[in-house]
Amino acid sequence: MKLRLGTRGSALALARSEMVADLFRGQGHEVEIVRVATEHQDTIHMAEGYSLGVFAQELRRSLRSGDVDVVMHSVKDVPLSDRPEDLTFGAVLKRGDHRDALCSLGRVPLAALPRRSRIGVTSLRRLAQLRALRPDLTFVDVGGTLQDRLRRLEPGDLDAVVVSAAGVHALKVEDRVAEYLPILPAPGQGALALECRRDDTDTYEAVRQLDDVETRICIEAERAVLTGLNTTYMAPVGALAARRGILGLKAGIFSIDGTKRTVLEIGLPTSEYHAQRTGHNVAEALKARRADRFITAEALETVKMTADHADDSLFIEGPEDDDRIRVLLPRQEGRISQTMRENELRVDCVQLQEAHLLPADNIIGDADWVVIPSGQTVWALRERGWDIPQGTKIATMGSTTQRTIEEAGRKVDLGPEGTASSNKLVDVFPPAEGEQRVVILCADQLSTKLETGLRAKGYTVDRCELYTMADVEDIDPALRTRWDDGAWDAVFLSQPSLAHVYAKKLGHRDDVRVLAWDDATAEAVRAEGVEVFATAKSKDTYGIADLARQLHKARGSAS
């Protein structure tokens, strides 16, 4: 049969319509794509309220008038409670990618974005969760289609935008993605629904063949979280369900300032009939924990977004009632600070050391491999004007350093994900085949673990020390005042060289718990006469999570 498929006129909607049309054609149907004229701009963002049903109403008018036989909705655009008797959702298509994607200049990931970078967002849900991860960034409310938002990635405008991964895939612009973000999506994100007239039985039967019951159950449960909370897509609420015979539903409510959240997860045997009840159960559990105070009208009215950098403070400010454990991290923003925030710690990054170049000869020339342990090494190379010859393989320690190298236009041949670790890099290095030479470009404080490990794998290893990390001459006055006033509950020291400047220049406070990244750092701290509260069990996200648990446990015991 011939089907007229109604859709909005944006590039994203048309791309998705072509995908749906191909599904119908695969069943032997002839399909005509009909653009439905809309009175409203083809976007929804925070200023107008999120997903209030405007687009669905316009598509439904064309359906009722007989101009089209079936219409395609993004599930997020479908009203939560308006279910007209004359229309029916014959199919919910198999879900696409549910995640949120960060697109940035140079494909820089969230953890590596410079402080005060301007990030375009279109929902309070994204804003609240990203503020928890990077409260030092500037968030800007952006309108327009997905393509309009990507076009704003220009020097002087936006440094990054957050968009739906499903939209990115539909438009085939995956090359713009810096990373897929570890945040809860909007209920139904990544899913499409097909609606037709209830009395059009032939069309309904054709549409019904495309229904994916697993996706239908998941989005019913997710959207029921919103209805159970008596709110809309405007609220900072995320939900994600996955069903493999068991429905696992994770949902959360987030304070807009990023300082608080309540996230729950349940698993219940279910069916389509029980999906809505499952969502409502989660909503009731969230309300029982008073999480709905984050989505009151008064709370939503406090949203403040700016296009300017008004605050020149070194530190991340927050509301008076921010009760998270506050940690001082003498290190640049990066994977460590982001992971600590993911574990509900409040983090301020400061510099207690600065890099100074050392006299060095360029010995890169005939190397088979060059190892770059940190972003500071990249700085030292640029300061000297040294280039790594084309054809020389590059290995990095830590994903942030890898991104920095790739942003400069060079391929990284070996780079384990996560935080920088000599052991992890040695583990992924292949055994040497014949005579192979590795040059490690580094600070003079770098331990010998890396070169020892590579020699054990058969490599000839030369170490080229480009710089040293020296203690700052003077502690910043603002840092000194805050420190003396007891602003921080803990300090995280990531390398042995920080022990001296912390203990002697900043001055240890007995009410501050000292965290160490490894045993060598812990030994250096103790040598300064300072007690170490805890040492990371491993130099990765699991080690940071364990440190956070110990801090939270200690606070609970103290209270």
XYZ file of C-alpha atoms in Angstrom:
559
model
C 0.000 0.000 0.000
C 1.003 3.652 -0.371
C 1.715 5.546 2.846
C 2.094 9.296 3.323
C 4.527 9.853 6.165
C 4.226 13.246 7.854
C 7.237 14.893 9.433
C 8.627 18.262 10.425
C 10.942 20.011 8.015
C 14.266 20.126 9.887
C 17.262 18.250 8.507
C 17.163 15.948 11.535
C 13.448 15.162 11.165
C 13.861 14.500 7.451
C 16.847 12.216 8.035
C 14.851 10.227 10.552
C 11.871 10.113 8.186
C 14.027 8.576 5.465
C 15.056 5.884 7.927
C 11.410 5.160 8.795
C 10.439 5.192 5.118
C 13.106 2.576 4.407
C 11.585 0.356 7.109
C 8.177 0.603 5.454
C 9.670 -0.014 2.011
C 11.325 -3.122 3.401
C 7.799 -4.401 4.057
C 6.816 -3.733 0.466
C 5.009 -0.415 0.957
C 5.341 2.688 -1.190
C 6.172 5.766 0.903
C 5.835 9.492 0.255
C 7.453 11.809 2.820
C 5.266 14.865 3.450
C 6.707 17.933 5.156
C 4.211 19.354 7.607
C 4.351 23.141 7.810
C 4.839 24.287 11.409
C 4.086 27.707 12.836
C 6.798 27.436 15.494
C 10.561 27.484 15.138
C 11.855 23.951 14.698
C 13.463 23.740 18.112
C 12.581 23.714 21.764
C 14.847 24.970 24.481
C 14.680 26.080 28.071
C 13.354 29.569 27.596
C 10.169 28.240 25.992
C 9.721 25.163 28.153
C 10.779 21.703 27.037
C 8.488 19.487 25.009
C 5.116 21.054 25.750
C 3.464 19.306 22.835
C 3.571 22.098 20.211
C 5.113 19.958 17.470
C 2.913 16.968 18.255
C -0.208 19.125 17.930
C 0.826 20.394 14.502
C 1.607 16.905 13.237
C -1.671 15.599 14.615
C -3.627 18.308 12.784
C -2.218 17.063 9.484
C -3.154 13.514 10.468
C -6.724 14.421 11.337
C -7.156 16.479 8.173
C -6.195 13.486 6.056
C -3.107 15.167 4.575
C -0.954 12.277 5.827
C -1.556 8.684 6.924
C 1.055 8.390 9.653
C 3.275 10.861 11.511
C 6.644 10.436 13.182
C 7.321 11.905 16.635
C 10.430 12.085 18.712
C 9.175 10.533 21.954
C 10.393 13.586 23.884
C 7.958 15.733 21.840
C 4.898 13.608 22.667
C 2.701 15.142 25.423
C 2.834 13.126 28.611
C -0.902 13.041 29.298
C -2.681 13.971 26.046
C -3.777 10.694 24.436
C -6.556 11.470 21.954
C -9.172 8.787 21.413
C -9.163 9.153 17.630
C -5.414 8.530 17.251
C -3.123 5.704 18.305
C 0.582 4.990 18.588
C 0.851 1.946 16.388
C 4.590 1.601 16.855
C 7.480 2.628 19.002
C 10.573 1.931 16.948
C 13.621 0.136 18.280
C 15.490 2.705 20.279
C 18.570 4.444 18.932
C 21.413 5.806 21.028
C 19.946 7.205 24.260
C 23.063 9.151 25.309
C 23.963 12.836 25.304
C 26.923 13.844 23.163
C 29.441 16.628 23.754
C 30.587 18.337 20.562
C 33.447 20.763 21.077
C 36.077 22.784 19.256
C 38.978 20.449 18.573
C 36.921 17.562 20.024
C 38.179 18.375 23.515
C 36.435 16.178 26.148
C 34.558 17.595 29.105
C 37.360 16.995 31.598
C 39.917 18.834 29.453
C 37.853 21.931 28.612
C 39.530 25.050 30.007
C 37.918 26.738 32.980
C 35.083 29.126 31.993
C 34.600 27.494 28.595
C 31.172 28.358 27.152
C 28.912 25.320 26.806
C 25.591 25.447 24.961
C 22.759 23.418 26.509
C 19.039 23.099 25.818
C 17.628 21.533 28.971
C 17.785 21.918 32.726
C 18.492 18.184 32.979
C 21.745 18.587 31.066
C 22.598 21.827 32.840
C 22.188 20.377 36.349
C 24.203 17.225 35.705
C 27.021 18.997 33.883
C 27.315 21.619 36.599
C 27.947 18.780 39.041
C 30.803 17.513 36.858
C 32.276 20.885 35.847
C 30.902 23.750 37.958
C 33.703 25.981 36.654
C 32.241 26.134 33.133
C 29.886 28.802 31.769
C 26.563 27.427 30.486
C 24.605 29.194 27.760
C 20.997 28.522 26.750
C 21.001 27.906 22.998
C 18.106 27.569 20.576
C 17.908 26.394 17.001
C 18.078 23.022 15.332
C 20.883 20.588 16.031
C 22.708 21.912 12.980
C 22.215 25.504 14.150
C 23.799 24.631 17.469
C 26.760 22.887 15.856
C 27.344 25.967 13.695
C 27.847 28.001 16.860
C 31.055 26.115 17.631
C 33.286 28.984 16.635
C 36.080 30.828 18.444
C 34.468 33.671 20.360
C 31.044 32.021 20.518
C 30.648 28.526 22.003
C 33.408 26.128 22.990
C 31.060 23.134 23.114
C 27.407 22.116 22.793
C 25.488 19.160 24.207
C 23.114 17.372 21.843
C 21.413 13.996 21.590
C 23.598 11.178 20.314
C 20.677 9.824 18.282
C 20.463 13.122 16.406
C 24.187 13.073 15.747
C 23.936 9.565 14.276
C 20.898 10.441 12.140
C 22.708 13.409 10.587
C 25.932 11.379 10.260
C 28.062 13.982 12.052
C 29.734 11.609 14.491
C 33.066 13.207 13.633
C 31.974 16.261 15.644
C 31.602 14.285 18.889
C 34.279 14.734 21.564
C 32.695 12.197 23.912
C 29.417 10.638 25.000
C 28.566 11.978 28.438
C 28.048 9.921 31.627
C 24.737 11.570 32.542
C 21.166 10.302 32.761
C 19.195 10.982 29.556
C 15.722 12.431 29.250
C 12.909 9.872 29.476
C 12.404 8.372 26.024
C 15.512 10.007 24.548
C 16.639 8.319 21.338
C 13.230 6.761 20.629
C 10.767 7.481 17.805
C 7.009 6.805 17.783
C 4.607 6.437 14.843
C 1.026 7.660 15.219
C -1.930 7.066 12.912
C -5.732 7.386 12.917
C -7.397 4.714 15.020
C -10.038 3.962 12.381
C -7.445 3.538 9.598
C -7.023 -0.180 10.144
C -4.857 -0.832 7.066
C -2.328 1.816 8.051
C -2.407 0.676 11.670
C -1.560 -2.890 10.648
C 1.361 -1.661 8.532
C 2.642 0.529 11.369
C 2.203 -2.158 14.004
C 4.701 -4.387 12.199
C 7.460 -1.929 13.156
C 6.677 -1.889 16.877
C 9.474 -2.889 19.256
C 7.848 -4.010 22.494
C 11.089 -3.821 24.489
C 11.532 -0.139 23.652
C 7.835 0.571 24.273
C 8.066 -0.901 27.777
C 11.219 1.068 28.584
C 9.905 4.456 27.487
C 6.564 3.872 29.228
C 8.425 3.315 32.484
C 10.737 6.293 31.948
C 7.964 8.735 31.082
C 5.915 7.502 34.040
C 8.641 8.930 36.276
C 7.695 12.407 35.011
C 3.962 11.869 35.376
C 4.479 10.326 38.810
C 6.372 13.451 39.839
C 3.615 15.613 38.316
C 6.179 17.454 36.189
C 7.279 17.782 32.549
C 10.376 17.568 30.419
C 11.188 21.074 31.623
C 12.355 19.653 34.970
C 15.921 18.461 35.699
C 14.877 14.809 35.739
C 16.599 11.927 33.972
C 15.543 8.305 33.540
C 16.782 5.251 31.718
C 15.271 1.757 31.579
C 16.811 -1.376 30.130
C 14.870 -4.600 29.781
C 16.192 -8.097 29.276
C 13.299 -9.974 30.842
C 13.841 -7.742 33.898
C 13.161 -4.036 33.868
C 16.001 -2.058 35.417
C 14.883 1.553 35.825
C 17.316 4.239 36.946
C 15.950 7.720 37.599
C 17.257 10.871 39.193
C 16.327 14.417 40.141
C 19.067 17.031 40.162
C 19.336 20.471 41.720
C 19.910 23.060 39.020
C 23.037 24.421 40.696
C 24.615 20.969 40.413
C 25.250 20.528 44.136
C 22.683 17.861 44.995
C 21.035 14.871 43.419
C 18.898 11.883 44.299
C 19.268 8.859 42.014
C 17.452 5.549 42.500
C 17.506 2.282 40.601
C 15.074 -0.619 40.816
C 14.590 -3.872 38.990
C 11.187 -5.517 38.755
C 9.665 -8.258 36.580
C 7.382 -6.351 34.272
C 5.305 -6.136 31.152
C 3.887 -3.240 29.212
C 0.988 -3.205 31.674
C 3.337 -2.886 34.648
C 5.788 -0.419 33.084
C 3.870 2.680 34.099
C 3.436 1.396 37.636
C 7.187 0.822 37.858
C 7.869 4.412 36.836
C 5.360 5.720 39.353
C 6.965 3.598 42.077
C 10.321 5.221 41.409
C 8.677 8.657 41.421
C 7.098 7.941 44.809
C 10.439 6.772 46.172
C 12.082 9.979 44.946
C 9.363 12.059 46.598
C 9.771 10.104 49.818
C 13.375 11.300 49.824
C 12.179 14.893 49.253
C 13.983 15.026 45.901
C 10.956 16.779 44.382
C 12.055 19.953 46.183
C 14.538 20.402 43.306
C 11.710 20.737 40.767
C 9.313 23.110 42.512
C 8.298 26.245 40.635
C 10.485 28.280 42.991
C 13.517 26.061 42.325
C 13.098 26.258 38.560
C 12.830 30.034 38.705
C 16.362 30.256 40.106
C 17.976 29.251 36.812
C 20.806 31.602 35.978
C 22.721 31.285 32.739
C 25.085 33.807 31.305
C 27.054 34.549 28.197
C 29.701 36.396 30.173
C 32.463 35.421 32.563
C 31.594 37.640 35.485
C 33.512 35.797 38.190
C 37.301 35.877 38.266
C 37.564 33.850 41.468
C 39.988 30.933 41.597
C 37.337 28.836 43.234
C 34.037 27.251 42.366
C 31.290 29.066 44.185
C 28.083 27.456 45.384
C 25.019 28.028 47.513
C 25.152 28.310 51.250
C 23.537 24.895 51.743
C 26.004 22.951 49.561
C 26.896 20.214 52.023
C 29.224 18.136 49.842
C 32.706 17.343 51.105
C 34.997 19.990 49.626
C 38.375 18.858 48.307
C 41.376 20.972 47.305
C 43.159 19.470 44.295
C 46.585 21.016 43.507
C 46.405 20.100 39.850
C 44.850 21.241 36.580
C 41.261 20.366 35.731
C 41.151 16.917 34.162
C 40.042 13.334 34.577
C 40.813 13.206 38.308
C 38.719 16.277 39.174
C 35.837 15.101 36.990
C 35.830 11.628 38.561
C 35.879 13.104 42.057
C 32.820 15.210 41.217
C 31.072 12.143 39.816
C 31.530 10.688 43.298
C 29.696 13.634 44.899
C 32.749 15.570 46.060
C 33.111 19.295 45.526
C 36.510 20.064 43.991
C 38.611 23.201 43.593
C 41.692 22.945 41.383
C 44.666 25.199 42.183
C 48.324 25.311 41.216
C 50.926 24.859 43.956
C 53.647 24.088 41.420
C 54.648 25.467 38.039
C 56.728 24.014 35.218
C 60.222 25.321 34.376
C 62.247 24.166 31.374
C 65.495 22.247 31.924
C 68.537 22.170 29.598
C 68.057 19.186 27.279
C 69.244 17.782 23.945
C 66.837 16.622 21.278
C 67.298 12.842 21.105
C 63.979 12.053 19.398
C 65.503 11.656 15.917
C 65.862 7.895 15.449
C 63.305 6.789 18.059
C 60.748 4.168 17.127
C 58.443 5.340 19.946
C 58.046 8.605 21.829
C 56.210 8.542 25.169
C 54.411 11.705 26.338
C 53.280 11.311 29.958
C 51.399 14.590 30.504
C 50.005 17.800 29.079
C 52.949 19.649 30.638
C 55.239 17.627 28.360
C 53.288 18.902 25.357
C 53.866 22.439 26.655
C 57.608 21.792 27.032
C 57.848 20.451 23.461
C 56.101 23.531 22.109
C 58.310 25.874 24.133
C 61.428 24.264 22.653
C 60.030 24.119 19.130
C 60.658 20.386 18.891
C 58.597 18.271 16.494
C 58.106 14.524 16.687
C 59.147 13.141 13.265
C 56.419 11.725 11.076
C 56.501 7.943 11.231
C 57.554 7.883 14.884
C 54.912 6.178 16.992
C 53.432 8.115 19.903
C 52.264 6.718 23.246
C 50.536 8.771 25.942
C 49.665 8.305 29.595
C 46.060 9.251 30.298
C 43.157 10.112 28.020
C 43.436 13.881 28.598
C 47.013 13.919 27.284
C 45.940 11.810 24.322
C 43.238 14.332 23.422
C 45.767 17.163 23.636
C 48.079 15.412 21.153
C 45.246 14.559 18.772
C 43.968 18.135 18.920
C 47.398 19.198 17.629
C 46.861 16.971 14.590
C 49.004 13.964 15.528
C 47.858 10.368 15.756
C 48.322 8.584 19.089
C 49.253 4.948 18.513
C 48.972 3.806 22.106
C 47.049 5.444 24.914
C 45.175 3.603 27.674
C 41.942 5.275 28.727
C 41.564 6.957 32.086
C 43.971 8.667 34.422
C 47.725 8.684 33.765
C 49.531 5.569 35.007
C 52.975 4.162 34.151
C 51.826 0.626 34.933
C 48.795 0.835 32.631
C 50.928 2.110 29.755
C 53.512 -0.641 30.245
C 50.733 -3.248 30.287
C 49.389 -2.222 26.861
C 52.802 -1.838 25.203
C 53.445 -4.804 22.882
C 56.661 -6.785 23.413
C 59.530 -5.363 21.366
C 60.132 -7.008 18.004
C 63.853 -6.787 17.381
C 65.773 -3.647 18.278
C 63.309 -0.863 19.124
C 64.092 2.426 20.850
C 61.748 4.370 23.091
C 62.334 7.981 24.169
C 60.417 9.111 27.251
C 59.904 12.899 27.304
C 59.149 13.900 30.859
C 59.717 15.928 34.003
C 62.721 15.122 36.144
C 60.341 13.963 38.888
C 58.836 11.110 36.827
C 59.456 7.748 38.494
C 61.502 5.041 36.784
C 58.592 2.558 36.669
C 57.876 3.282 33.006
C 61.402 2.816 31.702
C 61.960 -0.256 33.889
C 58.765 -1.846 32.610
C 59.554 -1.116 28.947
C 63.084 -2.476 29.264
C 61.579 -5.679 30.667
C 59.585 -5.927 27.427
C 62.754 -5.744 25.347
C 62.946 -2.037 24.441
C 65.984 0.222 24.489
C 64.802 3.168 26.590
C 66.210 6.696 26.801
C 64.864 9.293 29.176
C 64.797 12.954 28.136
C 63.971 15.286 31.022
C 62.501 18.485 29.579
C 61.223 20.320 32.645
C 60.856 20.317 36.380
C 57.894 21.127 38.579
C 58.892 23.801 41.072
C 56.941 25.093 44.031
C 55.194 28.410 43.409
C 57.038 31.326 44.954
C 53.966 32.816 46.598
C 50.645 31.266 47.564
C 47.775 33.141 45.917
C 46.249 35.529 48.508
C 42.703 34.283 47.823
C 43.822 30.682 48.323
C 45.659 31.632 51.513
C 42.593 33.369 52.956
C 40.260 30.482 52.135
C 42.718 27.913 53.449
C 43.234 29.745 56.728
C 39.459 30.067 57.096
C 39.053 26.273 56.830
C 37.254 26.197 53.475
C 38.317 22.613 52.596
C 37.648 19.281 54.256
C 40.324 17.346 52.382
C 43.290 17.758 50.042
C 44.275 15.307 47.305
C 48.007 15.111 46.535
C 48.729 13.379 43.224
C 52.554 13.218 43.227
C 55.394 13.160 45.767
C 56.750 16.577 44.771
C 53.567 18.208 46.118
C 54.187 17.021 49.674
C 56.736 19.712 50.521
C 54.873 22.705 49.074
C 51.673 21.524 50.753
C 53.192 21.020 54.187
C 55.635 23.945 54.250
C 54.148 26.667 52.023
C 50.426 26.125 52.327
C 50.713 24.626 55.792
C 48.884 21.501 56.900
C 45.729 21.931 58.972
C 44.802 19.192 61.434
C 41.125 19.433 60.382
C 41.984 18.583 56.758
C 42.184 14.932 55.641
C 45.093 14.251 53.278
C 44.509 11.853 50.380
C 47.456 10.373 48.427
C 47.385 9.074 44.860
C 49.976 6.328 45.461
C 52.377 4.890 48.048
C 55.269 7.095 46.915
C 53.181 10.227 47.472
C 51.982 8.935 50.834
C 55.597 8.304 51.946
C 56.600 11.833 50.889
C 53.685 13.295 52.864
C 54.598 11.330 56.001
C 58.215 12.450 55.625
C 56.908 16.003 56.081
C 55.356 14.959 59.401
C 51.789 14.898 58.050
C 49.351 12.041 58.610
C 47.792 10.473 55.503
C 44.084 9.766 55.820
C 43.907 7.377 52.855
C 45.885 6.220 49.817
C 44.204 5.241 46.558
C 44.055 1.474 46.097
C 44.594 1.938 42.367
C 45.404 4.911 40.136
C 42.114 4.910 38.259
C 38.444 5.772 38.663
C 37.955 2.875 41.089
C 40.714 4.217 43.337
C 39.109 7.664 43.372
C 35.681 6.178 44.097
C 37.148 4.281 47.070
C 38.723 7.478 48.450
C 35.371 9.233 48.139
C 33.642 6.409 50.009
C 36.172 6.672 52.833
C 35.613 10.422 53.096
C 31.837 10.015 53.186
C 32.120 7.227 55.759
C 34.394 9.339 57.967
C 31.979 12.258 57.819
C 29.089 9.969 58.746
C 31.014 8.554 61.702
C 31.952 12.026 62.907
C 28.325 13.162 62.877
